Amino acid sequence: MHRDVTAVMASTAATRSAAGAAKVVKPLFSRDLDEAKRRVRELYRAWYREVPNTVATFQLDIKTRQGRDKVREMFDKNKHVTDPRVIDMLVIKGKMELQETINVWKQKTHIMRYFHETEQPAATDFLSKFYAGHNP
């Protein structure tokens, strides 16, 4: 008798979890992919417009064109994402970064970290070091 009750309870729990897996999740902001893409474009435009102010405010040793190229590179890094919920989260994070930059809650080093990501990694094998002119 006890085993039958346990089996029925396990069966019921499995049915509930299977039904929960098919449940549609609630969107964060965007109802569909097109709306999420629209939000991304709005964020991109806001960053694009903010680059000259950021270069001047933080007295960065880069040109506006380089800053805009970096913005483009950062957006291109996530262009493969197609889930509207993930896109919404990335947009939220991007808006937070933009607001922190506009309010000068960051320091110059925080901004320049984005530009060090594109530097070539240091050579590790002998031939790469040799070709680059480094001592092994």
PDB file of C-alpha atoms in Angstrom:
ATOM      1  CA  MET A   1       0.000   0.000   0.000  1.00  0.00           C
ATOM      2  CA  HIS A   2       2.747   2.425   0.963  1.00  0.00           C
ATOM      3  CA  ARG A   3       4.637   1.775  -2.276  1.00  0.00           C
ATOM      4  CA  ASP A   4       1.538   2.469  -4.382  1.00  0.00           C
ATOM      5  CA  VAL A   5       1.019   5.867  -2.738  1.00  0.00           C
ATOM      6  CA  THR A   6       4.672   6.769  -3.293  1.00  0.00           C
ATOM      7  CA  ALA A   7       4.473   5.734  -6.949  1.00  0.00           C
ATOM      8  CA  VAL A   8       1.329   7.815  -7.490  1.00  0.00           C
ATOM      9  CA  MET A   9       2.934  10.855  -5.822  1.00  0.00           C
ATOM     10  CA  ALA A  10       6.064  10.502  -7.969  1.00  0.00           C
ATOM     11  CA  SER A  11       3.931  10.149 -11.089  1.00  0.00           C
ATOM     12  CA  THR A  12       1.940  13.264 -10.186  1.00  0.00           C
ATOM     13  CA  ALA A  13       5.127  15.250  -9.526  1.00  0.00           C
ATOM     14  CA  ALA A  14       6.570  14.180 -12.882  1.00  0.00           C
ATOM     15  CA  THR A  15       3.374  15.238 -14.654  1.00  0.00           C
ATOM     16  CA  ARG A  16       3.447  18.647 -12.950  1.00  0.00           C
ATOM     17  CA  SER A  17       7.091  19.258 -13.857  1.00  0.00           C
ATOM     18  CA  ALA A  18       6.444  18.272 -17.486  1.00  0.00           C
ATOM     19  CA  ALA A  19       3.503  20.674 -17.633  1.00  0.00           C
ATOM     20  CA  GLY A  20       5.646  23.414 -16.085  1.00  0.00           C
ATOM     21  CA  ALA A  21       8.345  22.923 -18.710  1.00  0.00           C
ATOM     22  CA  ALA A  22       5.898  23.710 -21.509  1.00  0.00           C
ATOM     23  CA  LYS A  23       4.694  26.867 -19.765  1.00  0.00           C
ATOM     24  CA  VAL A  24       5.310  30.102 -21.659  1.00  0.00           C
ATOM     25  CA  VAL A  25       7.553  32.512 -19.771  1.00  0.00           C
ATOM     26  CA  LYS A  26       6.567  36.117 -19.215  1.00  0.00           C
ATOM     27  CA  PRO A  27       8.599  38.647 -21.227  1.00  0.00           C
ATOM     28  CA  LEU A  28      10.650  41.274 -19.387  1.00  0.00           C
ATOM     29  CA  PHE A  29       9.834  44.242 -21.627  1.00  0.00           C
ATOM     30  CA  SER A  30       9.628  43.160 -25.241  1.00  0.00           C
ATOM     31  CA  ARG A  31       6.658  41.146 -26.467  1.00  0.00           C
ATOM     32  CA  ASP A  32       8.544  39.789 -29.460  1.00  0.00           C
ATOM     33  CA  LEU A  33      11.921  39.821 -31.185  1.00  0.00           C
ATOM     34  CA  ASP A  34      11.116  42.897 -33.305  1.00  0.00           C
ATOM     35  CA  GLU A  35      10.383  44.995 -30.239  1.00  0.00           C
ATOM     36  CA  ALA A  36      13.581  43.762 -28.576  1.00  0.00           C
ATOM     37  CA  LYS A  37      15.573  44.740 -31.672  1.00  0.00           C
ATOM     38  CA  ARG A  38      13.970  48.184 -31.589  1.00  0.00           C
ATOM     39  CA  ARG A  39      15.140  48.613 -27.995  1.00  0.00           C
ATOM     40  CA  VAL A  40      18.664  47.572 -29.005  1.00  0.00           C
ATOM     41  CA  ARG A  41      18.691  50.161 -31.800  1.00  0.00           C
ATOM     42  CA  GLU A  42      17.542  52.860 -29.361  1.00  0.00           C
ATOM     43  CA  LEU A  43      20.328  51.938 -26.951  1.00  0.00           C
ATOM     44  CA  TYR A  44      22.883  51.899 -29.787  1.00  0.00           C
ATOM     45  CA  ARG A  45      21.827  55.378 -30.901  1.00  0.00           C
ATOM     46  CA  ALA A  46      22.049  56.665 -27.323  1.00  0.00           C
ATOM     47  CA  TRP A  47      25.592  55.274 -26.944  1.00  0.00           C
ATOM     48  CA  TYR A  48      26.564  56.588 -30.389  1.00  0.00           C
ATOM     49  CA  ARG A  49      25.418  60.095 -29.433  1.00  0.00           C
ATOM     50  CA  GLU A  50      27.112  59.933 -26.039  1.00  0.00           C
ATOM     51  CA  VAL A  51      30.607  59.003 -27.288  1.00  0.00           C
ATOM     52  CA  PRO A  52      31.778  62.590 -28.060  1.00  0.00           C
ATOM     53  CA  ASN A  53      30.642  63.772 -24.613  1.00  0.00           C
ATOM     54  CA  THR A  54      32.384  60.842 -22.945  1.00  0.00           C
ATOM     55  CA  VAL A  55      35.637  61.461 -24.814  1.00  0.00           C
ATOM     56  CA  ALA A  56      35.562  65.124 -23.756  1.00  0.00           C
ATOM     57  CA  THR A  57      34.391  64.571 -20.173  1.00  0.00           C
ATOM     58  CA  PHE A  58      36.904  61.857 -19.344  1.00  0.00           C
ATOM     59  CA  GLN A  59      39.648  63.464 -21.472  1.00  0.00           C
ATOM     60  CA  LEU A  60      40.274  60.157 -23.206  1.00  0.00           C
ATOM     61  CA  ASP A  61      43.294  59.719 -25.449  1.00  0.00           C
ATOM     62  CA  ILE A  62      41.140  58.423 -28.288  1.00  0.00           C
ATOM     63  CA  LYS A  63      39.233  59.958 -31.144  1.00  0.00           C
ATOM     64  CA  THR A  64      35.440  59.952 -31.325  1.00  0.00           C
ATOM     65  CA  ARG A  65      35.650  57.582 -34.293  1.00  0.00           C
ATOM     66  CA  GLN A  66      37.562  55.035 -32.185  1.00  0.00           C
ATOM     67  CA  GLY A  67      34.958  55.296 -29.428  1.00  0.00           C
ATOM     68  CA  ARG A  68      32.135  54.739 -31.870  1.00  0.00           C
ATOM     69  CA  ASP A  69      33.962  51.782 -33.409  1.00  0.00           C
ATOM     70  CA  LYS A  70      34.281  50.275 -29.934  1.00  0.00           C
ATOM     71  CA  VAL A  71      30.548  50.767 -29.319  1.00  0.00           C
ATOM     72  CA  ARG A  72      29.859  48.985 -32.596  1.00  0.00           C
ATOM     73  CA  GLU A  73      32.215  46.153 -31.624  1.00  0.00           C
ATOM     74  CA  MET A  74      30.525  45.725 -28.238  1.00  0.00           C
ATOM     75  CA  PHE A  75      27.089  45.517 -29.858  1.00  0.00           C
ATOM     76  CA  ASP A  76      28.346  43.113 -32.544  1.00  0.00           C
ATOM     77  CA  LYS A  77      29.613  40.823 -29.789  1.00  0.00           C
ATOM     78  CA  ASN A  78      25.987  39.937 -28.928  1.00  0.00           C
ATOM     79  CA  LYS A  79      24.310  40.106 -32.322  1.00  0.00           C
ATOM     80  CA  HIS A  80      23.818  36.319 -32.361  1.00  0.00           C
ATOM     81  CA  VAL A  81      21.357  36.470 -29.424  1.00  0.00           C
ATOM     82  CA  THR A  82      17.763  35.808 -30.524  1.00  0.00           C
ATOM     83  CA  ASP A  83      15.885  35.272 -27.229  1.00  0.00           C
ATOM     84  CA  PRO A  84      13.903  38.469 -26.429  1.00  0.00           C
ATOM     85  CA  ARG A  85      14.342  37.940 -22.666  1.00  0.00           C
ATOM     86  CA  VAL A  86      18.125  37.729 -22.995  1.00  0.00           C
ATOM     87  CA  ILE A  87      18.148  40.750 -25.309  1.00  0.00           C
ATOM     88  CA  ASP A  88      16.094  42.692 -22.753  1.00  0.00           C
ATOM     89  CA  MET A  89      18.576  41.831 -20.000  1.00  0.00           C
ATOM     90  CA  LEU A  90      21.494  42.954 -22.175  1.00  0.00           C
ATOM     91  CA  VAL A  91      19.659  46.209 -22.957  1.00  0.00           C
ATOM     92  CA  ILE A  92      19.040  46.793 -19.245  1.00  0.00           C
ATOM     93  CA  LYS A  93      22.741  46.278 -18.514  1.00  0.00           C
ATOM     94  CA  GLY A  94      23.676  48.557 -21.414  1.00  0.00           C
ATOM     95  CA  LYS A  95      21.377  51.307 -20.140  1.00  0.00           C
ATOM     96  CA  MET A  96      22.921  50.988 -16.685  1.00  0.00           C
ATOM     97  CA  GLU A  97      26.414  51.321 -18.159  1.00  0.00           C
ATOM     98  CA  LEU A  98      25.311  54.338 -20.211  1.00  0.00           C
ATOM     99  CA  GLN A  99      23.745  56.036 -17.189  1.00  0.00           C
ATOM    100  CA  GLU A 100      26.877  55.422 -15.112  1.00  0.00           C
ATOM    101  CA  THR A 101      28.989  56.904 -17.893  1.00  0.00           C
ATOM    102  CA  ILE A 102      26.767  59.959 -18.357  1.00  0.00           C
ATOM    103  CA  ASN A 103      26.668  60.649 -14.603  1.00  0.00           C
ATOM    104  CA  VAL A 104      30.477  60.268 -14.420  1.00  0.00           C
ATOM    105  CA  TRP A 105      30.129  57.485 -11.847  1.00  0.00           C
ATOM    106  CA  LYS A 106      33.002  55.790 -13.652  1.00  0.00           C
ATOM    107  CA  GLN A 107      36.614  56.768 -13.804  1.00  0.00           C
ATOM    108  CA  LYS A 108      38.817  57.054 -16.845  1.00  0.00           C
ATOM    109  CA  THR A 109      40.334  53.625 -16.197  1.00  0.00           C
ATOM    110  CA  HIS A 110      36.885  52.018 -16.252  1.00  0.00           C
ATOM    111  CA  ILE A 111      36.249  53.434 -19.711  1.00  0.00           C
ATOM    112  CA  MET A 112      39.693  52.540 -21.051  1.00  0.00           C
ATOM    113  CA  ARG A 113      39.282  48.889 -19.988  1.00  0.00           C
ATOM    114  CA  TYR A 114      36.956  48.431 -22.949  1.00  0.00           C
ATOM    115  CA  PHE A 115      39.787  49.398 -25.283  1.00  0.00           C
ATOM    116  CA  HIS A 116      42.267  46.933 -23.821  1.00  0.00           C
ATOM    117  CA  GLU A 117      40.003  44.005 -24.713  1.00  0.00           C
ATOM    118  CA  THR A 118      40.931  44.289 -28.394  1.00  0.00           C
ATOM    119  CA  GLU A 119      44.687  44.173 -27.785  1.00  0.00           C
ATOM    120  CA  GLN A 120      46.466  41.109 -29.065  1.00  0.00           C
ATOM    121  CA  PRO A 121      47.152  38.532 -26.355  1.00  0.00           C
ATOM    122  CA  ALA A 122      50.782  38.057 -25.422  1.00  0.00           C
ATOM    123  CA  ALA A 123      52.600  35.411 -27.427  1.00  0.00           C
ATOM    124  CA  THR A 124      53.168  32.183 -25.543  1.00  0.00           C
ATOM    125  CA  ASP A 125      55.096  29.914 -27.885  1.00  0.00           C
ATOM    126  CA  PHE A 126      58.689  30.467 -28.977  1.00  0.00           C
ATOM    127  CA  LEU A 127      58.034  31.240 -32.661  1.00  0.00           C
ATOM    128  CA  SER A 128      55.344  33.825 -31.941  1.00  0.00           C
ATOM    129  CA  LYS A 129      57.657  35.587 -29.495  1.00  0.00           C
ATOM    130  CA  PHE A 130      60.505  35.373 -32.000  1.00  0.00           C
ATOM    131  CA  TYR A 131      58.405  36.872 -34.798  1.00  0.00           C
ATOM    132  CA  ALA A 132      57.209  39.641 -32.506  1.00  0.00           C
ATOM    133  CA  GLY A 133      60.792  40.431 -31.513  1.00  0.00           C
ATOM    134  CA  HIS A 134      60.526  39.404 -27.861  1.00  0.00           C
ATOM    135  CA  ASN A 135      63.169  37.482 -25.970  1.00  0.00           C
ATOM    136  CA  PRO A 136      62.016  33.955 -25.101  1.00  0.00           C
TER     137      PRO A 136
END
